[in-house]
PDB file of C-alpha atoms in Angstrom:
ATOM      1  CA  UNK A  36      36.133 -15.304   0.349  1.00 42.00           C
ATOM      2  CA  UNK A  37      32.637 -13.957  -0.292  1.00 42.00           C
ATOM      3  CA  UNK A  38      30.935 -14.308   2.458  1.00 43.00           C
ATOM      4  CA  UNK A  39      33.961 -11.443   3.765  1.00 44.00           C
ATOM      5  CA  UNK A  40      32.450  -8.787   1.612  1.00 44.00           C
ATOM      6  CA  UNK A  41      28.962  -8.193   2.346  1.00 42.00           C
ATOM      7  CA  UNK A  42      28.668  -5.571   0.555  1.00 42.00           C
ATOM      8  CA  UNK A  43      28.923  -7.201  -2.637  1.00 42.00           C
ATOM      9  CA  UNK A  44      25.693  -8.560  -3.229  1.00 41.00           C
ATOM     10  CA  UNK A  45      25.061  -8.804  -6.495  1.00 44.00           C
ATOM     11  CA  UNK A  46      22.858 -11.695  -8.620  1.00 46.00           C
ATOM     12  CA  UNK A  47      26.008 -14.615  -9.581  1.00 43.00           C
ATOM     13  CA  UNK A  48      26.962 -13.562  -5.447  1.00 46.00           C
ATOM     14  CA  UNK A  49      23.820 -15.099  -4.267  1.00 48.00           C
ATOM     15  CA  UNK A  50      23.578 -17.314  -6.847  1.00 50.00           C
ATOM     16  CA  UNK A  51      26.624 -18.964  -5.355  1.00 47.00           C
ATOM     17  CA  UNK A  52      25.331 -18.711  -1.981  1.00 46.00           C
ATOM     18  CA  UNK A  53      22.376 -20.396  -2.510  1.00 48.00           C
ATOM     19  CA  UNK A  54      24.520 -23.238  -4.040  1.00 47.00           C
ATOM     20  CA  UNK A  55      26.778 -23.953  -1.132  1.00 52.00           C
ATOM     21  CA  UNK A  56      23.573 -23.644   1.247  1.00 77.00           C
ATOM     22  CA  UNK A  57      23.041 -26.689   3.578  1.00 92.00           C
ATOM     23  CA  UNK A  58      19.327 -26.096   2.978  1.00 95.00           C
ATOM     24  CA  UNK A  59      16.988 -28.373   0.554  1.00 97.00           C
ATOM     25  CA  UNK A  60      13.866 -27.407  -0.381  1.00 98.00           C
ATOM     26  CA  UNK A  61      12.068 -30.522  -1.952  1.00 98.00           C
ATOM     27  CA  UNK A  62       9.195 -29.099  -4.300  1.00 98.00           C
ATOM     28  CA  UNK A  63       6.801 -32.139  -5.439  1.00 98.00           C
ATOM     29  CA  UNK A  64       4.451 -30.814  -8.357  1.00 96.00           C
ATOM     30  CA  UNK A  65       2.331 -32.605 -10.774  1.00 94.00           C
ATOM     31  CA  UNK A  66       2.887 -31.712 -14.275  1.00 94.00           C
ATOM     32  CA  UNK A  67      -0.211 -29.306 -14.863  1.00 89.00           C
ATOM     33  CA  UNK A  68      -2.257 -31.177 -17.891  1.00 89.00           C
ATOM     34  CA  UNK A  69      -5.740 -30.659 -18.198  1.00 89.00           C
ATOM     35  CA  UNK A  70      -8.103 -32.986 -17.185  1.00 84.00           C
ATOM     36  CA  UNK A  71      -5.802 -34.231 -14.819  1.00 86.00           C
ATOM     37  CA  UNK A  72      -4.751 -33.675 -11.144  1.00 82.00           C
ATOM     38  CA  UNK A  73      -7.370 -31.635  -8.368  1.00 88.00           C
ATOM     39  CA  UNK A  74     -10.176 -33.488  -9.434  1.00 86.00           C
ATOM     40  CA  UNK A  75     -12.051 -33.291  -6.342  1.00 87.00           C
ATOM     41  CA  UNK A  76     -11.944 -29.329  -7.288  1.00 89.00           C
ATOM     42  CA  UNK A  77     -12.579 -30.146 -10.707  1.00 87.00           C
ATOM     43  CA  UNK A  78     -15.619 -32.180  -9.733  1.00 89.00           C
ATOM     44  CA  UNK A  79     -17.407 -28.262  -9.151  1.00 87.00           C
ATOM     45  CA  UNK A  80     -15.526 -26.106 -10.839  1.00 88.00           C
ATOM     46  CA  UNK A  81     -14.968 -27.856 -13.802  1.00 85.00           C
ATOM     47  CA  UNK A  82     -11.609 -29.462 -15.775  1.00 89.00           C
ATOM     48  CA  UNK A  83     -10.546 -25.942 -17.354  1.00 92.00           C
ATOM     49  CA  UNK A  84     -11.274 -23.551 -14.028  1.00 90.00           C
ATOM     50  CA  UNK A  85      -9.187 -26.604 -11.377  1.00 90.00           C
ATOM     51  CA  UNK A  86      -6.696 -26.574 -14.683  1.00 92.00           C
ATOM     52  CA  UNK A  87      -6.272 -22.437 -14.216  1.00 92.00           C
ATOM     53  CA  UNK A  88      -6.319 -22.639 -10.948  1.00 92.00           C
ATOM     54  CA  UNK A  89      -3.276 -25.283 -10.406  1.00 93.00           C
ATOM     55  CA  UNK A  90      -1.135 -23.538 -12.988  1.00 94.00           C
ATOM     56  CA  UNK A  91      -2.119 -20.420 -10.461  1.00 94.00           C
ATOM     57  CA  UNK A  92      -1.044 -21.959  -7.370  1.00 95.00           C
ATOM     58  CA  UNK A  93       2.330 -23.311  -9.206  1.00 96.00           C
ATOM     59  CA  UNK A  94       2.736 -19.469  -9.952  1.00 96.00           C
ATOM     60  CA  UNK A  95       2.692 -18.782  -6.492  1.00 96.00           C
ATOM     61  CA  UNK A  96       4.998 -21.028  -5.521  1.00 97.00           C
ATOM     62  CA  UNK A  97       7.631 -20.201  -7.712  1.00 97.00           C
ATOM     63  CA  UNK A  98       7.320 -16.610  -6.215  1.00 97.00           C
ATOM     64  CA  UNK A  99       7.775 -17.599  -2.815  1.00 97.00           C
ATOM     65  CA  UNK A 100      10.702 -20.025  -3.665  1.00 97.00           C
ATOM     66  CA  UNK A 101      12.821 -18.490  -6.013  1.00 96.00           C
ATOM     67  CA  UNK A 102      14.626 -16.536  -3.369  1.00 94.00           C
ATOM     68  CA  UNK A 103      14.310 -18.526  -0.755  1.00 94.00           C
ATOM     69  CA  UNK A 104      17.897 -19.194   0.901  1.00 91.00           C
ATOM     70  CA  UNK A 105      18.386 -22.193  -0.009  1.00 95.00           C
ATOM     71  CA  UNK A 106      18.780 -25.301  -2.777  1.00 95.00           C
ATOM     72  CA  UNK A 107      15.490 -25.835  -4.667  1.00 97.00           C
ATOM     73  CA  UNK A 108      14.885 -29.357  -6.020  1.00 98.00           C
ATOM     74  CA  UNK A 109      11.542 -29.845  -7.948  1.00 98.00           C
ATOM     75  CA  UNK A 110      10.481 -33.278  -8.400  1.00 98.00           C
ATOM     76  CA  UNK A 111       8.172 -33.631 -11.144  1.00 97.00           C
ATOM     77  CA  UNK A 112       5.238 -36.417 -11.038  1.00 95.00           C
ATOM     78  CA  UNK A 113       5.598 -37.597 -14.077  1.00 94.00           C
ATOM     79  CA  UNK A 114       7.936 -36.210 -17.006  1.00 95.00           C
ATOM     80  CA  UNK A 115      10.688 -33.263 -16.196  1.00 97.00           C
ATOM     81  CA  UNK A 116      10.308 -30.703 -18.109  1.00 95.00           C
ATOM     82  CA  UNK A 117      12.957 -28.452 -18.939  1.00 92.00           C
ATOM     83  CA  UNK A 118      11.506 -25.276 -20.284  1.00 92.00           C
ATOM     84  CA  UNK A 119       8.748 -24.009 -18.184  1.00 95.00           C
ATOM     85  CA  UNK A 120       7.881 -21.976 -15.317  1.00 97.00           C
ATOM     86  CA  UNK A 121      10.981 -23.445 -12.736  1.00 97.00           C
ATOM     87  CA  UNK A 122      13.787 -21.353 -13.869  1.00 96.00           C
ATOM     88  CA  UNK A 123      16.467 -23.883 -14.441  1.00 95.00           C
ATOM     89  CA  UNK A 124      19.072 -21.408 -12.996  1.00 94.00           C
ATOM     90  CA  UNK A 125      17.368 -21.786  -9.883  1.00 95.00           C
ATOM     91  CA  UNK A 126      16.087 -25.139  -9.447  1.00 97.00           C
ATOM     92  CA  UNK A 127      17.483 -28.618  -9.520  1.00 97.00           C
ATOM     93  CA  UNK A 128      14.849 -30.965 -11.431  1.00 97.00           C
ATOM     94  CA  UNK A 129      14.167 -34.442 -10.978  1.00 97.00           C
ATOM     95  CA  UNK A 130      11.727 -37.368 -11.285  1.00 98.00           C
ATOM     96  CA  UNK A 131       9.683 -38.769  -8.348  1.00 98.00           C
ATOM     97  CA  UNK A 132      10.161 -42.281  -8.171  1.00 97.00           C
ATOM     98  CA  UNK A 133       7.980 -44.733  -6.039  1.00 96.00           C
ATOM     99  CA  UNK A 134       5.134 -46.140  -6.315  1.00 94.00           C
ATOM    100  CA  UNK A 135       2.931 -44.606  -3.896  1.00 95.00           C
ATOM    101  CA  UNK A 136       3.792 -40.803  -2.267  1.00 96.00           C
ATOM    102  CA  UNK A 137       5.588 -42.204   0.827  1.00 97.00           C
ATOM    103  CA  UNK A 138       8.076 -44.145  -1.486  1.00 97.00           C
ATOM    104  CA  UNK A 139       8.568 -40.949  -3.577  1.00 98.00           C
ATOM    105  CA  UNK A 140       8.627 -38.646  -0.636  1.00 98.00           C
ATOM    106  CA  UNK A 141      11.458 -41.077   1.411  1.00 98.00           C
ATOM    107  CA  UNK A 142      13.351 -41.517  -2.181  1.00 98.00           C
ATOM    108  CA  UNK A 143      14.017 -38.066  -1.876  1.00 98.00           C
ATOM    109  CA  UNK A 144      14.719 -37.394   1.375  1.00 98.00           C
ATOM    110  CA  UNK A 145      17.213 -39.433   0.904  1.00 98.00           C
ATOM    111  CA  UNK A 146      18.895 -38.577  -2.118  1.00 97.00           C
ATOM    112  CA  UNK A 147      18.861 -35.222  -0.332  1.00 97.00           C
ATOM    113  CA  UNK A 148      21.063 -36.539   3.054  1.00 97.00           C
ATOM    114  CA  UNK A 149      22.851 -38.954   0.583  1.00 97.00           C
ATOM    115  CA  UNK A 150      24.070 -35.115  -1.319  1.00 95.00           C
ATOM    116  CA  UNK A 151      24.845 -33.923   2.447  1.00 94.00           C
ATOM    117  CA  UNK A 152      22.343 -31.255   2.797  1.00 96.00           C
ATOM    118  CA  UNK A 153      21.861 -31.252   6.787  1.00 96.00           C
ATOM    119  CA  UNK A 154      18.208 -29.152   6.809  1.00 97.00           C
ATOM    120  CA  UNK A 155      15.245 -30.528   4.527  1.00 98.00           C
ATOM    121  CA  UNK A 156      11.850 -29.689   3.743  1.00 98.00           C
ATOM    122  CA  UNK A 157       9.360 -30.587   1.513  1.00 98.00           C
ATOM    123  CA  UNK A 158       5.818 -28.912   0.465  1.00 98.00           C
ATOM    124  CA  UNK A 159       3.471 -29.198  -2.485  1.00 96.00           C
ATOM    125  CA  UNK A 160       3.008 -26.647  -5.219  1.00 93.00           C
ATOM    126  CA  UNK A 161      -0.332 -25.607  -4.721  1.00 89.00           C
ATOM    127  CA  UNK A 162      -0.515 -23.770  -1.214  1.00 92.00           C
ATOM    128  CA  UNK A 163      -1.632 -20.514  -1.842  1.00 93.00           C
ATOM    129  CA  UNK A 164      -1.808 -19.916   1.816  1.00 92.00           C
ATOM    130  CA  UNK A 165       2.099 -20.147   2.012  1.00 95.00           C
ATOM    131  CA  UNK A 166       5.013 -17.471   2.048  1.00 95.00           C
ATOM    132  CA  UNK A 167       8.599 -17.126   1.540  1.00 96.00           C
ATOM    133  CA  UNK A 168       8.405 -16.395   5.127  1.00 95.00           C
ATOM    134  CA  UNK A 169       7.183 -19.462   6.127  1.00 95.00           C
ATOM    135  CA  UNK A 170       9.569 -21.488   4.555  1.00 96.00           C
ATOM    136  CA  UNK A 171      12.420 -19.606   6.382  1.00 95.00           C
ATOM    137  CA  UNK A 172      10.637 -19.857   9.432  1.00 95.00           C
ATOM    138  CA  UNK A 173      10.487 -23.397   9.222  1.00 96.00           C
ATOM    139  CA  UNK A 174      14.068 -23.957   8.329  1.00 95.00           C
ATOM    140  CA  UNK A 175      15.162 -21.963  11.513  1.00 95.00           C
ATOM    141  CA  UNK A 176      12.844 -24.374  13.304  1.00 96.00           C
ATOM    142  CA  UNK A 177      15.483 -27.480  12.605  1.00 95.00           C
ATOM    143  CA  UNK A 178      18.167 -25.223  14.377  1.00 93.00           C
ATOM    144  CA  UNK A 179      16.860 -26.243  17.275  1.00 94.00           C
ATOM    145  CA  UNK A 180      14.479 -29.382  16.475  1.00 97.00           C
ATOM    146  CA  UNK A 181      15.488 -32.747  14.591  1.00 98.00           C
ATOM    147  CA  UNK A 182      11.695 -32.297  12.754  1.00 98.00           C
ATOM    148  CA  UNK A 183       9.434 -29.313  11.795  1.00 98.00           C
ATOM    149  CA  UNK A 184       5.451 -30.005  10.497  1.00 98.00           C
ATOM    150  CA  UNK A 185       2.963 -27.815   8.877  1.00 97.00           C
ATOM    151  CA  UNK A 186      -0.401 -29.332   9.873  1.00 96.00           C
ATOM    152  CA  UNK A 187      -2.785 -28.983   7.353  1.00 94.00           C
ATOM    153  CA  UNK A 188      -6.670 -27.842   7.937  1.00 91.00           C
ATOM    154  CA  UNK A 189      -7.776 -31.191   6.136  1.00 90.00           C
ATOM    155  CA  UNK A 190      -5.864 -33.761   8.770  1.00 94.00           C
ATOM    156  CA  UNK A 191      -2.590 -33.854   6.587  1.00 94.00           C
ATOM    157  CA  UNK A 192       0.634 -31.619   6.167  1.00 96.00           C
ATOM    158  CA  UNK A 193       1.428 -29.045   4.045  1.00 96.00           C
ATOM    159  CA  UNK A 194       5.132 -28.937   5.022  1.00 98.00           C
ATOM    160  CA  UNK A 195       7.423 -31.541   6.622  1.00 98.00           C
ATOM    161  CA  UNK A 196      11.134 -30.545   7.481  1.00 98.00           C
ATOM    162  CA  UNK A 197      13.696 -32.971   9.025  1.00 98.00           C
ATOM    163  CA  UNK A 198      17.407 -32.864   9.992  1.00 97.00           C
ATOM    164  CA  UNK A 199      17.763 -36.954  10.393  1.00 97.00           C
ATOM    165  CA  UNK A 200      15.946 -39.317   8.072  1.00 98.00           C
ATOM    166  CA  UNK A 201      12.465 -41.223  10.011  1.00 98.00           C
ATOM    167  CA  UNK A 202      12.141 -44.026   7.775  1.00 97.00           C
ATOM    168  CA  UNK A 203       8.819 -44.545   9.799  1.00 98.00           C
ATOM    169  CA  UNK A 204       7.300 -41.317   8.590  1.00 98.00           C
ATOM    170  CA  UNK A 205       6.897 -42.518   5.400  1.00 98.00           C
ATOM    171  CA  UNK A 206       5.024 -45.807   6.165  1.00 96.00           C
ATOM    172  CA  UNK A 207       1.517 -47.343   6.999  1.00 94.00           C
ATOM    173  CA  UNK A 208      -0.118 -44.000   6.200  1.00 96.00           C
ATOM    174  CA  UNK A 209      -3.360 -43.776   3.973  1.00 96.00           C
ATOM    175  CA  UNK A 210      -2.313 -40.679   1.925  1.00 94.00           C
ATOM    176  CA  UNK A 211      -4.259 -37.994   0.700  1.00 88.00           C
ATOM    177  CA  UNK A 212      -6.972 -38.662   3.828  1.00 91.00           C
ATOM    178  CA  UNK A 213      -7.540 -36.961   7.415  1.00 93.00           C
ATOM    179  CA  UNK A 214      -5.026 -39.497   9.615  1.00 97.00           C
ATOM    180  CA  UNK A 215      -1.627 -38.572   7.850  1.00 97.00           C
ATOM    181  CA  UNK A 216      -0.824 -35.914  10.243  1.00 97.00           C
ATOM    182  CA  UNK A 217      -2.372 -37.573  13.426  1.00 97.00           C
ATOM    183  CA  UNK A 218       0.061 -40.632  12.231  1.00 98.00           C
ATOM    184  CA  UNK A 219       2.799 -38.833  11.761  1.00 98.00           C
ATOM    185  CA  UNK A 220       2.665 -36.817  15.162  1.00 98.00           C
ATOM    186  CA  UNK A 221       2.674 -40.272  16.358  1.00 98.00           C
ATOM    187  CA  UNK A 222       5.736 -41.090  14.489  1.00 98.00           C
ATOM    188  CA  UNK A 223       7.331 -38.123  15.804  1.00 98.00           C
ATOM    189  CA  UNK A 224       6.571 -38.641  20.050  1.00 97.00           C
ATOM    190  CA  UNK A 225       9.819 -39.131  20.574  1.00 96.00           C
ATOM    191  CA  UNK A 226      11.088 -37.023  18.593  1.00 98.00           C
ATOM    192  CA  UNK A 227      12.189 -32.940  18.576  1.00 98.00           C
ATOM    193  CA  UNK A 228       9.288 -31.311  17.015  1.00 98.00           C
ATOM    194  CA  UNK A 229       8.257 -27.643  15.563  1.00 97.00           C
ATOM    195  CA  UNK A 230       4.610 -27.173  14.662  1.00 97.00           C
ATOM    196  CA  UNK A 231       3.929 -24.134  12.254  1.00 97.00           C
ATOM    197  CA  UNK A 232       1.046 -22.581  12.107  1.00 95.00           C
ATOM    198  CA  UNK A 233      -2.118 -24.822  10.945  1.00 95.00           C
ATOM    199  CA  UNK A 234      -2.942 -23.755   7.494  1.00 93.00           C
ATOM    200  CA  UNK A 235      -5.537 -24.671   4.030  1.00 87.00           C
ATOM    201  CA  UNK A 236      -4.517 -26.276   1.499  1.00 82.00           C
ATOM    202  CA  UNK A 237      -6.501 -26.134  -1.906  1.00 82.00           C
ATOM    203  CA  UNK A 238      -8.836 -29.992  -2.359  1.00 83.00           C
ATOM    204  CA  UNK A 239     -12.157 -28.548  -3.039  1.00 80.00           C
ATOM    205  CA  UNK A 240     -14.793 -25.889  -3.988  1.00 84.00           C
ATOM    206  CA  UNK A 241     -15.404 -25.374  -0.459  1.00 87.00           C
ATOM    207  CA  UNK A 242     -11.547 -24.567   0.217  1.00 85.00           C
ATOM    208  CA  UNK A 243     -11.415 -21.536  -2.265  1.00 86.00           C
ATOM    209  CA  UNK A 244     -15.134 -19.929  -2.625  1.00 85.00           C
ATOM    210  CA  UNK A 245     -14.539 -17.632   0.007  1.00 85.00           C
ATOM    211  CA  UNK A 246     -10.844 -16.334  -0.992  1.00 85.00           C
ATOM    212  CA  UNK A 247     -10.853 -13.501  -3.639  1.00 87.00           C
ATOM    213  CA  UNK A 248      -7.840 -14.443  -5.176  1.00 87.00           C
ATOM    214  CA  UNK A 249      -9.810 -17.411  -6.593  1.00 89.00           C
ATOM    215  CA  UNK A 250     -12.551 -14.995  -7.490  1.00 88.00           C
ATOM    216  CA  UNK A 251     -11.654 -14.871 -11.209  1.00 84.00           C
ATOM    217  CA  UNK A 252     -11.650 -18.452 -11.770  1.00 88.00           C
ATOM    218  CA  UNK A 253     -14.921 -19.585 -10.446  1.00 88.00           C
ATOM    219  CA  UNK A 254     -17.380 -16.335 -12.381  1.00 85.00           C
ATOM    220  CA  UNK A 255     -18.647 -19.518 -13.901  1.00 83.00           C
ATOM    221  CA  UNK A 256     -19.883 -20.897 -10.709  1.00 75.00           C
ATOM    222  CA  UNK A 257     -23.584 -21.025 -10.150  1.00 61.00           C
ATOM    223  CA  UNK A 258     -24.339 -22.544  -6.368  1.00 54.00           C
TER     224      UNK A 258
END
């Protein structure tokens, strides 16, 4: 079969590798509309600048994705849409469905064990502070561990990887605050664990005035 001759290596080759992969990469993503989504950015920066800067960070995450070894699921927050930057060649797309983000996150986690993937992970779409790399890093990390976390600066996660479903890791946390990753570590005690590298995620002004790739979005800024 293929995988006999390595040298062929061309695009519908890895195409179908990335198909049969055992790895699911869960992508959740807010539809980018302005006026909505990173308001706590948009609170200093403005609607239009946290606007630019979301669609910037969704940029950068379908760079370090798209050839990332592995099935790509993006779960949109509110409407799929089928002709925009997630090439559909290259990633599933889907609806979140709960009605908080531990619901939606669980819902699927499971569809993704349900479809027999044995390795998943899912991140946001607005870590600029993120790299293919990473991600593959990560996935080696369930080789040997049942659970893999990215702690995040802020006292969340940016990444959280599993190779059994933790129905507990999805409940009694107060989402989007400073105790989800202390609660899920908690969770986890008993449990295999990788931690990645602690990295920032983008909430506030504070988060990006210092990085230059931001620099072109904030020339407005007067602090």
């Amino acid at each position: 079969m293929l995988q006999n001759n390595k040298a062929v290596r061309d695009e519908k080759v890895i195409d179908f590798t990335l198909a049969n992969s055992n790895n699911l990469l869960l992508i959740f993503t807010r539809n980018p509309e302005l006026g909505k989504g990173k308001r706590r950015l948009a609170a200093t920066v403005g609607d239009q600048a946290a606007f630019d800067i979301y669609k910037f960070l969704l940029d950068h995450t379908v760079a370090i994705t798209k050839n990332l070894y592995a099935e790509k699921e993006v779960y949109y927050s509110e409407e799929i849409w089928e002709n925009d930057i997630w090439d559909n060649q290259k990633f599933g797309k889907k609806l979140q469905v709960g009605k908080d983000l531990g619901i939606r996150m669980a819902n699927a986690f499971q569809e993704g064990f349900k479809n027999e993937y044995q390795k998943i992970i899912i991140i946001g779409s607005d870590m600029l502070d993120l790299s293919q790399e990473d991600l593959e890093e990560a996935f080696k990390a369930l080789e040997k561990n049942d659970f893999v976390v990215g702690p995040a600066e802020d006292g969340g996660y940016y990444l959280l990887g599993m190779k059994k479903f933790l129905p507990a890791l999805f409940k009694n946390k107060t989402w989007g605050t400073e105790t989800v990753l202390k609660d899920t570590l908690a969770d986890l005690k008993n449990e295999t664990t990788t931690l990645l590298e602690t990295r920032n995620d983008v909430d506030y002004y504070e988060d990006i005035k210092d990085n230059d790739a931001f620099a072109p979005f904030l020339k407005h800024i007067k602090l």
